[in-house]
PDB file of C-alpha atoms and ligand atoms in Angstrom:
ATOM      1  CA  UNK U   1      -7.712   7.117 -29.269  1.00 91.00           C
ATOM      2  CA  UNK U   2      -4.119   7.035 -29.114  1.00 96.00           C
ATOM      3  CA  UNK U   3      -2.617   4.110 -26.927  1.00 98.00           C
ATOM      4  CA  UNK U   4      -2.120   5.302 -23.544  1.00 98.00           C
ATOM      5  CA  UNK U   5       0.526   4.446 -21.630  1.00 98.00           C
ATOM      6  CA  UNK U   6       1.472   5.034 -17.719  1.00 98.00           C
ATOM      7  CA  UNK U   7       3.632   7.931 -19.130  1.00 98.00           C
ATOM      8  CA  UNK U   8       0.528   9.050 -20.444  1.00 98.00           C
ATOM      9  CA  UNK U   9      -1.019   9.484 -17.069  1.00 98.00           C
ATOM     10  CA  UNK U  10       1.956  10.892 -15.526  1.00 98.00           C
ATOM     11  CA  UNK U  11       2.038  13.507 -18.294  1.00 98.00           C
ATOM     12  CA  UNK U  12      -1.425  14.062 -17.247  1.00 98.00           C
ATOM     13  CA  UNK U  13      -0.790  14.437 -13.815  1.00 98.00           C
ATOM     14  CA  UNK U  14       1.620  17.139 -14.326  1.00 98.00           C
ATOM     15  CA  UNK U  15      -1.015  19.250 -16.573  1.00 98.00           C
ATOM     16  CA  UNK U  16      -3.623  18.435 -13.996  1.00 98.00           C
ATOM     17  CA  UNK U  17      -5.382  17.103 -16.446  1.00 98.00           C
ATOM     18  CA  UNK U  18      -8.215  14.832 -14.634  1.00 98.00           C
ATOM     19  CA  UNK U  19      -9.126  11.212 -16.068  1.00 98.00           C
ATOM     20  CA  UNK U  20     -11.593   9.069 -16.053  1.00 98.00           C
ATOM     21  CA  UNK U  21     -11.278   5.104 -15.974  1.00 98.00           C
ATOM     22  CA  UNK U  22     -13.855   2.189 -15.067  1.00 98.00           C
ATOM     23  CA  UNK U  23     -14.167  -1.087 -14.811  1.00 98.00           C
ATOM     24  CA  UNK U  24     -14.566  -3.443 -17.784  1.00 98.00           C
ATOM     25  CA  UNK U  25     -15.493  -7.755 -18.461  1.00 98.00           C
ATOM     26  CA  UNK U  26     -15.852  -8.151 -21.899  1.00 98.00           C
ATOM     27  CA  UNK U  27     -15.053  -7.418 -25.111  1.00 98.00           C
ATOM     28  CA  UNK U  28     -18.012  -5.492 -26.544  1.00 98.00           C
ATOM     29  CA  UNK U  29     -17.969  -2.754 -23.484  1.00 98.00           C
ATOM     30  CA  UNK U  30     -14.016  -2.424 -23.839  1.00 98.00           C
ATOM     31  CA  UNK U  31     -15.047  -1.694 -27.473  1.00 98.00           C
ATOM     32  CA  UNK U  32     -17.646   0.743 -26.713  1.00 98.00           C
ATOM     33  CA  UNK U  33     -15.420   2.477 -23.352  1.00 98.00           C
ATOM     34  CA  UNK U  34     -12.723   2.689 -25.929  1.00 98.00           C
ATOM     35  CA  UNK U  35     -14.654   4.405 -28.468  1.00 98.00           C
ATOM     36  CA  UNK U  36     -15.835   6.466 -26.059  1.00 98.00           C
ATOM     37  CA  UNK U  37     -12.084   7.838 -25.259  1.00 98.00           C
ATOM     38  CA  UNK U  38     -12.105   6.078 -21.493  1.00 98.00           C
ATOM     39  CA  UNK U  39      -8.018   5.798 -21.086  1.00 98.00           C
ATOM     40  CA  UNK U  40      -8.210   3.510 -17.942  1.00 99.00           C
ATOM     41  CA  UNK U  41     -10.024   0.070 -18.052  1.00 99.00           C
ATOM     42  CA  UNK U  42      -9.878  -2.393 -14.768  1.00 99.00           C
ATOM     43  CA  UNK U  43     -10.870  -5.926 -14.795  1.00 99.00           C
ATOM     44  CA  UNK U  44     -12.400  -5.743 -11.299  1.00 98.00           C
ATOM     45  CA  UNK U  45     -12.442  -8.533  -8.661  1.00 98.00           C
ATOM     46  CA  UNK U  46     -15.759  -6.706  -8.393  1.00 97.00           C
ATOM     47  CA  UNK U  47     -17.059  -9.114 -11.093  1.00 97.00           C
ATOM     48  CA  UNK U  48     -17.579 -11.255  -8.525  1.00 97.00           C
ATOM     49  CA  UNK U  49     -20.281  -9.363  -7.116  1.00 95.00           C
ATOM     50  CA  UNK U  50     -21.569  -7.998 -10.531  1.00 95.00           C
ATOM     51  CA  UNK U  51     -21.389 -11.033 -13.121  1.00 96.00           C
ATOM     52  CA  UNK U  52     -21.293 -13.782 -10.342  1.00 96.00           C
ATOM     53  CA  UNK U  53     -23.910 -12.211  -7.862  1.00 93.00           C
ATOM     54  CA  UNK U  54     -21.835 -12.693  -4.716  1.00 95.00           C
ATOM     55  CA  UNK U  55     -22.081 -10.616  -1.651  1.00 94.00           C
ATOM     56  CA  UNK U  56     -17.659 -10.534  -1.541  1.00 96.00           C
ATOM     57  CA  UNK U  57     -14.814 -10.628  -4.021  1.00 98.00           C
ATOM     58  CA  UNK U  58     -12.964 -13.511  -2.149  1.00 98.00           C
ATOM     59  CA  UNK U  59     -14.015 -16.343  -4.559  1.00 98.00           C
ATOM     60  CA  UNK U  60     -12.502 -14.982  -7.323  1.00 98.00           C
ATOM     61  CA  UNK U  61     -10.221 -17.140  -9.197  1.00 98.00           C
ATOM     62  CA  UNK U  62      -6.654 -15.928 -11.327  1.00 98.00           C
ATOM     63  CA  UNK U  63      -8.541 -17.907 -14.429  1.00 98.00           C
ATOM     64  CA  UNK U  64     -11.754 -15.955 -14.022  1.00 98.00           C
ATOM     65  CA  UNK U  65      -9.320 -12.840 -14.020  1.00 99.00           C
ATOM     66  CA  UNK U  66      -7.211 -13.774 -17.046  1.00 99.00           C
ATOM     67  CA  UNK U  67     -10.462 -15.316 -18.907  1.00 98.00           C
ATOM     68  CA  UNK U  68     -12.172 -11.286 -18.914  1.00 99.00           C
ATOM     69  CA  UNK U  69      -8.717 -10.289 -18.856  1.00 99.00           C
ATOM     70  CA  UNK U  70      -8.472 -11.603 -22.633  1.00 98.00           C
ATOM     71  CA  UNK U  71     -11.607 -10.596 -23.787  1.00 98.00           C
ATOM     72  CA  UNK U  72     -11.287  -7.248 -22.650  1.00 99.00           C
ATOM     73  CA  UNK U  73      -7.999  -7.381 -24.185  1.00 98.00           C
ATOM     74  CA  UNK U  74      -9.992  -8.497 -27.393  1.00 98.00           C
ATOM     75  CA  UNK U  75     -12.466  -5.383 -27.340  1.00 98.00           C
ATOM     76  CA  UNK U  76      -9.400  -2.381 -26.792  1.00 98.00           C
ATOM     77  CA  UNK U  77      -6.100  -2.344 -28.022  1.00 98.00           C
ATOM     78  CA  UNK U  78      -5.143   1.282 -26.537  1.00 98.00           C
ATOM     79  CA  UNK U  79      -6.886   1.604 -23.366  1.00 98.00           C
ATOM     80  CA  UNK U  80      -4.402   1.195 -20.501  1.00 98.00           C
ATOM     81  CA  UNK U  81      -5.443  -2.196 -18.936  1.00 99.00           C
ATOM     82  CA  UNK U  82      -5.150  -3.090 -15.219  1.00 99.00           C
ATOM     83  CA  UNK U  83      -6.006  -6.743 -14.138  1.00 99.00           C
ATOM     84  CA  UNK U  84      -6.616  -7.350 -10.672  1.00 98.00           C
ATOM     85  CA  UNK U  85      -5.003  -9.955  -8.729  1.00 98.00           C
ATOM     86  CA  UNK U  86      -7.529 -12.103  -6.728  1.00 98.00           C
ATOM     87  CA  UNK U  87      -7.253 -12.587  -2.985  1.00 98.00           C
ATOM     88  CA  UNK U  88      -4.112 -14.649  -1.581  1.00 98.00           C
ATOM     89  CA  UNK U  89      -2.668 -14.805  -5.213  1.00 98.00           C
ATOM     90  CA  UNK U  90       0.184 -12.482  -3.704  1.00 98.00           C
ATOM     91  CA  UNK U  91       0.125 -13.626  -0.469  1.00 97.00           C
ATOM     92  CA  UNK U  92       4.213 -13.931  -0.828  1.00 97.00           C
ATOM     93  CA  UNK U  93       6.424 -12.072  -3.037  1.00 97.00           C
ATOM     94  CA  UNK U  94       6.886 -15.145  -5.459  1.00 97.00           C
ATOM     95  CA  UNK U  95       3.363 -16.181  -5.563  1.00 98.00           C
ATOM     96  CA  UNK U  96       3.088 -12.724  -6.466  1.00 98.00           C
ATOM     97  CA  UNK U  97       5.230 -13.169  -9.604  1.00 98.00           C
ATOM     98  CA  UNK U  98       4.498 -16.555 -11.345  1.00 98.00           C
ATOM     99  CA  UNK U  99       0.126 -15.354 -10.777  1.00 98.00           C
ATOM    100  CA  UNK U 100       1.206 -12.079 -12.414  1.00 98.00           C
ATOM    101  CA  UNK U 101       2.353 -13.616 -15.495  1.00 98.00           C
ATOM    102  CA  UNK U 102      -0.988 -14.743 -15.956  1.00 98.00           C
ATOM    103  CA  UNK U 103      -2.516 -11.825 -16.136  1.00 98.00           C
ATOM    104  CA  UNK U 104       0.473  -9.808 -17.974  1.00 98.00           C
ATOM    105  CA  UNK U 105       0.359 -12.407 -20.729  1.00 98.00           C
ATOM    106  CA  UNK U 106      -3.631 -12.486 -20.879  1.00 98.00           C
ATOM    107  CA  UNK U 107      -3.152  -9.030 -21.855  1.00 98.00           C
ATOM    108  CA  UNK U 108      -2.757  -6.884 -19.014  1.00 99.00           C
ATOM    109  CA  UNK U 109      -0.537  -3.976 -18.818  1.00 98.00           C
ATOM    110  CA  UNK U 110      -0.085  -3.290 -15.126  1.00 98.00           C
ATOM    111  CA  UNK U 111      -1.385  -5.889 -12.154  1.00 99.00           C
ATOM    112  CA  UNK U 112      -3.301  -3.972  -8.874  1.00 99.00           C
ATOM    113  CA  UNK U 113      -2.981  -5.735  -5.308  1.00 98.00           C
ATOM    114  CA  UNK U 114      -5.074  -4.913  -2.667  1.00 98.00           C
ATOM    115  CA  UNK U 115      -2.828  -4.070   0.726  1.00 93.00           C
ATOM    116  CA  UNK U 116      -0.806  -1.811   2.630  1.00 95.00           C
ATOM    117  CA  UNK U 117       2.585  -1.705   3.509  1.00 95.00           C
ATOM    118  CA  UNK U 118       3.205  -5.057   3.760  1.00 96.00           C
ATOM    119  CA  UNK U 119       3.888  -5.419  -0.198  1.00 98.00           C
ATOM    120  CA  UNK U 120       6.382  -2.932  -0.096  1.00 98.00           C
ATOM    121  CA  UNK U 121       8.764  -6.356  -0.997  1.00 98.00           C
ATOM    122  CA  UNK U 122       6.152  -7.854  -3.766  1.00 98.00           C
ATOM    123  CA  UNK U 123       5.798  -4.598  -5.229  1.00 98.00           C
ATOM    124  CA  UNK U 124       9.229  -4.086  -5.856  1.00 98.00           C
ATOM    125  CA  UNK U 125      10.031  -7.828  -6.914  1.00 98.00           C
ATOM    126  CA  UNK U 126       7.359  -7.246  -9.632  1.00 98.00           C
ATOM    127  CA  UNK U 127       8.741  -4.117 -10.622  1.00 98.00           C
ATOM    128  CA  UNK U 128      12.198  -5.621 -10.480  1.00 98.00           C
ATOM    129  CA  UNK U 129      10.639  -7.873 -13.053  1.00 98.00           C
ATOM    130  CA  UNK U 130       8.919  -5.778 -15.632  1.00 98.00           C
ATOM    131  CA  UNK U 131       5.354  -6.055 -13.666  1.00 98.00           C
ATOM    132  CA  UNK U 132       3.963  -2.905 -13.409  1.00 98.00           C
ATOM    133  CA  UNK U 133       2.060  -2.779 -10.089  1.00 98.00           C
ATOM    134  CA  UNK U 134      -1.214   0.009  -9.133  1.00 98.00           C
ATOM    135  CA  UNK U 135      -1.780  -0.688  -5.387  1.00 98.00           C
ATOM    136  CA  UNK U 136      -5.529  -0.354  -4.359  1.00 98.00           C
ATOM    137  CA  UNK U 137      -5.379   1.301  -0.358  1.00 98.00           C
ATOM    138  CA  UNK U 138      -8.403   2.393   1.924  1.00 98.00           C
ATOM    139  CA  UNK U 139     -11.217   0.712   1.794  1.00 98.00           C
ATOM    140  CA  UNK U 140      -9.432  -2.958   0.324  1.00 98.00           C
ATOM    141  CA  UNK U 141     -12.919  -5.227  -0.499  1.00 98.00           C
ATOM    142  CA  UNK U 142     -10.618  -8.230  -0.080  1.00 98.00           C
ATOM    143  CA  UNK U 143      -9.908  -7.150   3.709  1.00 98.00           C
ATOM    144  CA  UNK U 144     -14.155  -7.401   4.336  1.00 97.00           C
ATOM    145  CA  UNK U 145     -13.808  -9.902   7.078  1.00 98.00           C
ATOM    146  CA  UNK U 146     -10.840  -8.063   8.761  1.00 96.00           C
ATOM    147  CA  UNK U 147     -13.038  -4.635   8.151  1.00 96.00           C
ATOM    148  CA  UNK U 148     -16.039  -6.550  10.047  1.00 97.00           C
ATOM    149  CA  UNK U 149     -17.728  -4.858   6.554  1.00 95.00           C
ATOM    150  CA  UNK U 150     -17.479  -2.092   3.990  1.00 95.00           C
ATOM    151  CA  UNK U 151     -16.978   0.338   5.648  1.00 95.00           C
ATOM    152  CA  UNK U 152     -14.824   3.910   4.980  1.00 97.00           C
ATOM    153  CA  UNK U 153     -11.291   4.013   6.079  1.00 97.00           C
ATOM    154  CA  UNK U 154      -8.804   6.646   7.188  1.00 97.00           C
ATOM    155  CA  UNK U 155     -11.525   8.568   9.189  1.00 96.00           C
ATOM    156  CA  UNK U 156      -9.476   8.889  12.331  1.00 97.00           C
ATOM    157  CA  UNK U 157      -5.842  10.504  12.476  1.00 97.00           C
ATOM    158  CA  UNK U 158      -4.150   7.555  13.140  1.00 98.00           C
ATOM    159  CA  UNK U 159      -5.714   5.380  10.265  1.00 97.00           C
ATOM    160  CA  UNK U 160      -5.513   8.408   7.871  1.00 98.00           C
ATOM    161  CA  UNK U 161      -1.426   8.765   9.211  1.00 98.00           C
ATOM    162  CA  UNK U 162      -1.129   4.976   8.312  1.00 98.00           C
ATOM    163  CA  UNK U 163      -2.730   5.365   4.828  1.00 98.00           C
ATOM    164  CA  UNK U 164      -0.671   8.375   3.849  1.00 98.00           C
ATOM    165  CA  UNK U 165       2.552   6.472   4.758  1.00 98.00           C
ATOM    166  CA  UNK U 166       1.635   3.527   2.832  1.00 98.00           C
ATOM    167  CA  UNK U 167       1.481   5.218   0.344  1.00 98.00           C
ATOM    168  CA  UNK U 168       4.207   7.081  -0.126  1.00 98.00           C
ATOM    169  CA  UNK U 169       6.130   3.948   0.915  1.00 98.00           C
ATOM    170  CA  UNK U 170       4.800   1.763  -1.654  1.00 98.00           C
ATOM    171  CA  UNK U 171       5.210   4.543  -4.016  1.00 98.00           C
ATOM    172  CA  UNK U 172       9.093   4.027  -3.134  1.00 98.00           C
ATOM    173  CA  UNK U 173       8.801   0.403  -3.439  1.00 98.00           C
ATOM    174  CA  UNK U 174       7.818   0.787  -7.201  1.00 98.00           C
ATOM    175  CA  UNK U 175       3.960   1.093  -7.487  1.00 98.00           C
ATOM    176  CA  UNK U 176       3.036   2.793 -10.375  1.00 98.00           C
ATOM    177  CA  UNK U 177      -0.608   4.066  -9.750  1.00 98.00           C
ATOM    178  CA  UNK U 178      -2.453   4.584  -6.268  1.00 98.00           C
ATOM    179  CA  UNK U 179      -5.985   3.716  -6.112  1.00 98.00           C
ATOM    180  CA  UNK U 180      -7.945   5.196  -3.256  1.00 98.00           C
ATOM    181  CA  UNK U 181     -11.254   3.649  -2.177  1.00 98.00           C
ATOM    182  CA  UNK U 182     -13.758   5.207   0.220  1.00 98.00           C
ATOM    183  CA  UNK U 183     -11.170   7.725   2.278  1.00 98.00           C
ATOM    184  CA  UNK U 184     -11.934  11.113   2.968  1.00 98.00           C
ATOM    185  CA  UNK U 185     -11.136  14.000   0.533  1.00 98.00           C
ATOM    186  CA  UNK U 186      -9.295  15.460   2.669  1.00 98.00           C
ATOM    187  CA  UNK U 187      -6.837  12.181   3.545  1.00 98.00           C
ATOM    188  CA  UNK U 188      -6.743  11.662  -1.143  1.00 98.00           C
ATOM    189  CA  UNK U 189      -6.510  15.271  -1.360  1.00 98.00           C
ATOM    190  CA  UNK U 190      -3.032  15.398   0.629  1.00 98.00           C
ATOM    191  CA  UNK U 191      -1.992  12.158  -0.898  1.00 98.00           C
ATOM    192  CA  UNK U 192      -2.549  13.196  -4.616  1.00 98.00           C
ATOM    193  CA  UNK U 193       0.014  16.324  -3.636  1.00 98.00           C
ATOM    194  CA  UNK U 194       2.711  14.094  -1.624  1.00 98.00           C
ATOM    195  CA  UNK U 195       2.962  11.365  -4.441  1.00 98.00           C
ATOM    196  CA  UNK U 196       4.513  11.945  -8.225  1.00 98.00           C
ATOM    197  CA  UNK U 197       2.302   8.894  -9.334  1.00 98.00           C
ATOM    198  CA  UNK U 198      -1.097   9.213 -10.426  1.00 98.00           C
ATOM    199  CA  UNK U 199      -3.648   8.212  -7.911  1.00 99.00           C
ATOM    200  CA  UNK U 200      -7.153   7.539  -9.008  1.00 99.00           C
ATOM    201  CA  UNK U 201     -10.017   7.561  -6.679  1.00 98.00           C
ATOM    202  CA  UNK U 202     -13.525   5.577  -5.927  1.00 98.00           C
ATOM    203  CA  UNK U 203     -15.518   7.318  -3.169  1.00 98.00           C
ATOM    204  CA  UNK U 204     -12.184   9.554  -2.349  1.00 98.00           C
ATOM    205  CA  UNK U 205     -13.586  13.039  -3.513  1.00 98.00           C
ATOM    206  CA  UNK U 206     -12.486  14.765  -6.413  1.00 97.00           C
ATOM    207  CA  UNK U 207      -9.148  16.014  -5.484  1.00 98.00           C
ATOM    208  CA  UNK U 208      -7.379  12.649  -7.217  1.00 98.00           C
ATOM    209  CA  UNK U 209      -5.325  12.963 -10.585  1.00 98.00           C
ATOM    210  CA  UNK U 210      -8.054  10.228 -11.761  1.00 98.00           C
ATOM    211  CA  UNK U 211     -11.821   8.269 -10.569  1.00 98.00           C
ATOM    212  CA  UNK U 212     -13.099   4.900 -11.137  1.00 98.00           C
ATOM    213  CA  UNK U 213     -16.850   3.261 -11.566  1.00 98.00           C
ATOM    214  CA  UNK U 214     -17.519   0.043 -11.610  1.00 97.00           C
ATOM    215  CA  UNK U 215     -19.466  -0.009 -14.846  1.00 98.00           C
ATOM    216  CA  UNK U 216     -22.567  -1.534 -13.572  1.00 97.00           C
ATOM    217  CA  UNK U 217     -22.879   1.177 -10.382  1.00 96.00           C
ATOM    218  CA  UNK U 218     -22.289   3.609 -13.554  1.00 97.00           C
ATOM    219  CA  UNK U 219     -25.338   1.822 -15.447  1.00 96.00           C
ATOM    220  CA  UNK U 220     -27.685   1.448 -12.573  1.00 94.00           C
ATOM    221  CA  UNK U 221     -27.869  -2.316 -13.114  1.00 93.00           C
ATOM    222  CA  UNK U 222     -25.720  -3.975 -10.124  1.00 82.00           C
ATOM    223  CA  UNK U 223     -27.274  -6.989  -8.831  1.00 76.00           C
ATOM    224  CA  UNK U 224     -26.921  -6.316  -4.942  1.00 72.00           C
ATOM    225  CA  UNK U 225     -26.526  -2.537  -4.677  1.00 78.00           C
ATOM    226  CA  UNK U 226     -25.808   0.737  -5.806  1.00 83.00           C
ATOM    227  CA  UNK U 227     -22.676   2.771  -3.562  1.00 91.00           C
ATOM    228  CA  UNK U 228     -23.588   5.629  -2.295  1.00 91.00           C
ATOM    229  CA  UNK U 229     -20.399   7.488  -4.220  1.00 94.00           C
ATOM    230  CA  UNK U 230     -21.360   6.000  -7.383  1.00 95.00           C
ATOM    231  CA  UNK U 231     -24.035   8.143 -10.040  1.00 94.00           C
ATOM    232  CA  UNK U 232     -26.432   6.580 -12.292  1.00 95.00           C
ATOM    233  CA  UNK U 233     -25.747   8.250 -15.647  1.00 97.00           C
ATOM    234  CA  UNK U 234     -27.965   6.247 -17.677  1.00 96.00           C
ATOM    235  CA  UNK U 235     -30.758   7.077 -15.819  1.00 94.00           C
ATOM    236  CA  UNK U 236     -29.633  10.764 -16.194  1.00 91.00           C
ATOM    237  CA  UNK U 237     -28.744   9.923 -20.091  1.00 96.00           C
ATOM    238  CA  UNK U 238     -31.067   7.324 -21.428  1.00 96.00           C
ATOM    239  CA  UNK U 239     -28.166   5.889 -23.480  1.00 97.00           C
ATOM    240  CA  UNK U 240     -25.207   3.766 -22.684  1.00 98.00           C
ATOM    241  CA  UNK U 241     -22.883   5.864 -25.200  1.00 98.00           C
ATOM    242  CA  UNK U 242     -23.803   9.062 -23.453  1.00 98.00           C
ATOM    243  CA  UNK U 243     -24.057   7.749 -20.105  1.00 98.00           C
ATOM    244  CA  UNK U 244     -20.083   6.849 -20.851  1.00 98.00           C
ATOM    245  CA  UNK U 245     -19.003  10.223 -22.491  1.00 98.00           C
ATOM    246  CA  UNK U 246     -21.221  12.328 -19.628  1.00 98.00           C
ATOM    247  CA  UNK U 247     -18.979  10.693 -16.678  1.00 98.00           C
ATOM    248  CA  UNK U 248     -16.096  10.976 -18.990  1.00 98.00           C
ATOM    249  CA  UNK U 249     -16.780  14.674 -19.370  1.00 98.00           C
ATOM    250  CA  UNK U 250     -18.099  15.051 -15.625  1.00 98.00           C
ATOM    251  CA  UNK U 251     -15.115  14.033 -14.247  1.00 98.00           C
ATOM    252  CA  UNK U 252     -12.894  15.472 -17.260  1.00 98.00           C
ATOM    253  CA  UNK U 253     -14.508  19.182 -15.611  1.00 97.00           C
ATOM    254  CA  UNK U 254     -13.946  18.206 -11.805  1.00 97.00           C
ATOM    255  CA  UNK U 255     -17.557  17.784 -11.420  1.00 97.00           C
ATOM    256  CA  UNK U 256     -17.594  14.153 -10.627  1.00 98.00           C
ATOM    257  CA  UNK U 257     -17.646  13.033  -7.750  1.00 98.00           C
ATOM    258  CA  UNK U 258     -19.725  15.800  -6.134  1.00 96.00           C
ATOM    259  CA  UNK U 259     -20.345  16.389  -2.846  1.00 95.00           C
ATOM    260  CA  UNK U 260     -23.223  14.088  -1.963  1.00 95.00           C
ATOM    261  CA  UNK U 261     -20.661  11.271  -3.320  1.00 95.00           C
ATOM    262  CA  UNK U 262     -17.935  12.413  -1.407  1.00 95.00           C
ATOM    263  CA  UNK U 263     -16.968  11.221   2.324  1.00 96.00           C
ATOM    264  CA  UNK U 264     -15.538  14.153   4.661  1.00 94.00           C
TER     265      UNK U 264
HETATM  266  O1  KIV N 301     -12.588  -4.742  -8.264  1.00 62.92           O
HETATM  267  C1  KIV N 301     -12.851  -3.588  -8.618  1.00 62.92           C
HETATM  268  O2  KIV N 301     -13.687  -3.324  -9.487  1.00 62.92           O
HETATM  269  C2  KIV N 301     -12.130  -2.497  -7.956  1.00 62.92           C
HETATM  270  C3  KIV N 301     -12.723  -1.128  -8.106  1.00 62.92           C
HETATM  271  C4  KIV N 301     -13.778  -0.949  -7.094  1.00 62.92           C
HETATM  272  C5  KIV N 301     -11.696  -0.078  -8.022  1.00 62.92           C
HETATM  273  O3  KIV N 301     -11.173  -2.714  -7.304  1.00 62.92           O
END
């Protein structure tokens, strides 16, 4: 695979060219997404509920982050590789910066914060300062506590008005890549048109330029449970390599997510 870049994706948003991406903690499954052609790898805050068994995100340190941030960085050279920040490691602008340099120089090509428009500021200081930034909007697993759970967001006009202006104001602020989680398809559909950046989607339909897993949802192997917008292509596959290219391809063809993983 050729390295891909966020002109890449851009590229690929203007063919309407659909992608596929997932989450990744080590090196051998970078090697094996890689060889399967996956562009897009994310080391999740997730991990903490799939490697660590937690019920939330929020423990999470920066050096867990960086630590799978190298090894993933170990297993693919070319994939485009997104590190998340954990929570209140960008709780200001400037915290924002010297706990993204950690991750950029553990490997990671772009950083993704968890928010709304309140990091309109951070995002552009980052930018400002060679950090390329994906902001994660919707359903925001950090934000649990203030969600009372998680739950789907941008169901009512109001919320779905709010999301869509985030958006297109952090898009102005500098962010580079919109990730939706758990919104309606019709609230990512209208986004996806309004923005020039690509936005990938988790439980957002599949009107996005991109979608994301969370490779043990993808597997059928996550400790607590399986989301209902996630598939279980090994079980469909019997094999991890064709369990990878089949949501690859699914997506790829517009047929992932469907519509019993899609909210309305
Ligand atoms: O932490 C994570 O894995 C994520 C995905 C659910 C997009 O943010």
């Amino acid at each position: 695979m050729k390295k891909i870049t966020i002109n890449t994706l851009r590229a690929w948003k203007q063919e309407g060219r659909k992608f596929a991406s997932i989450t990744a903690y080590d090196a051998s499954f970078a090697q094996l997404f890689e060889a399967q052609n996956m562009p897009v790898l994310l080391v999740g805050d997730s991990l903490g509920m799939v490697l660590q068994g937690k019920s939330d995100t929020l423990s999470v340190s920066l050096d867990e982050i960086a630590y799978h941030t190298r090894s993933v960085r170990t297993g693919s050279q070319n994939c485009l590789l997104i590190a998340d920040m954990p929570f209140m490691t960008y709780a200001t602008p400037e915290d924002s910066c010297i706990n993204a340099t950690k991750l950029i120089k553990a490997g990671a090509n772009m950083v993704k914060l968890e928010g709304a428009g309140w990091l309109s500021d951070t995002i552009t200081m980052l930018t400002q300062r060679a950090v390329p930034v994906c902001v994660h909007l919707g359903l925001t697993p950090q934000a649990v506590n203030i969600f009372g759970g998680f739950k789907v967001q941008g169901r009512t006009e109001e919320q779905a008005e709010n999301i869509f202006q985030d958006a297109r104001k952090l898009e102005e602020a500098g962010a580079q890549i919109i990730l939706l989680e758990c919104v309606p398809k019709a609230l990512a559909a209208r986004i996806t048109d309004a923005v020039r950046v690509p936005v990938i989607g988790i439980g957002a339909g599949n009107a996005t330029d991109g979608q994301i897993l969370v490779m043990h949802d993808l597997l059928g192997i996550s400790a607590n449970y399986i989301p209902l917008f996630s598939k279980n292509y090994l079980a469909k596959t019997g094999d991890i390599h064709q369990a990878v290219s089949r949501y690859i391809e699914e997506v790829t063809m517009g047929e992932f997510p469907g519509s019993e993983q899609t909210f309305n």
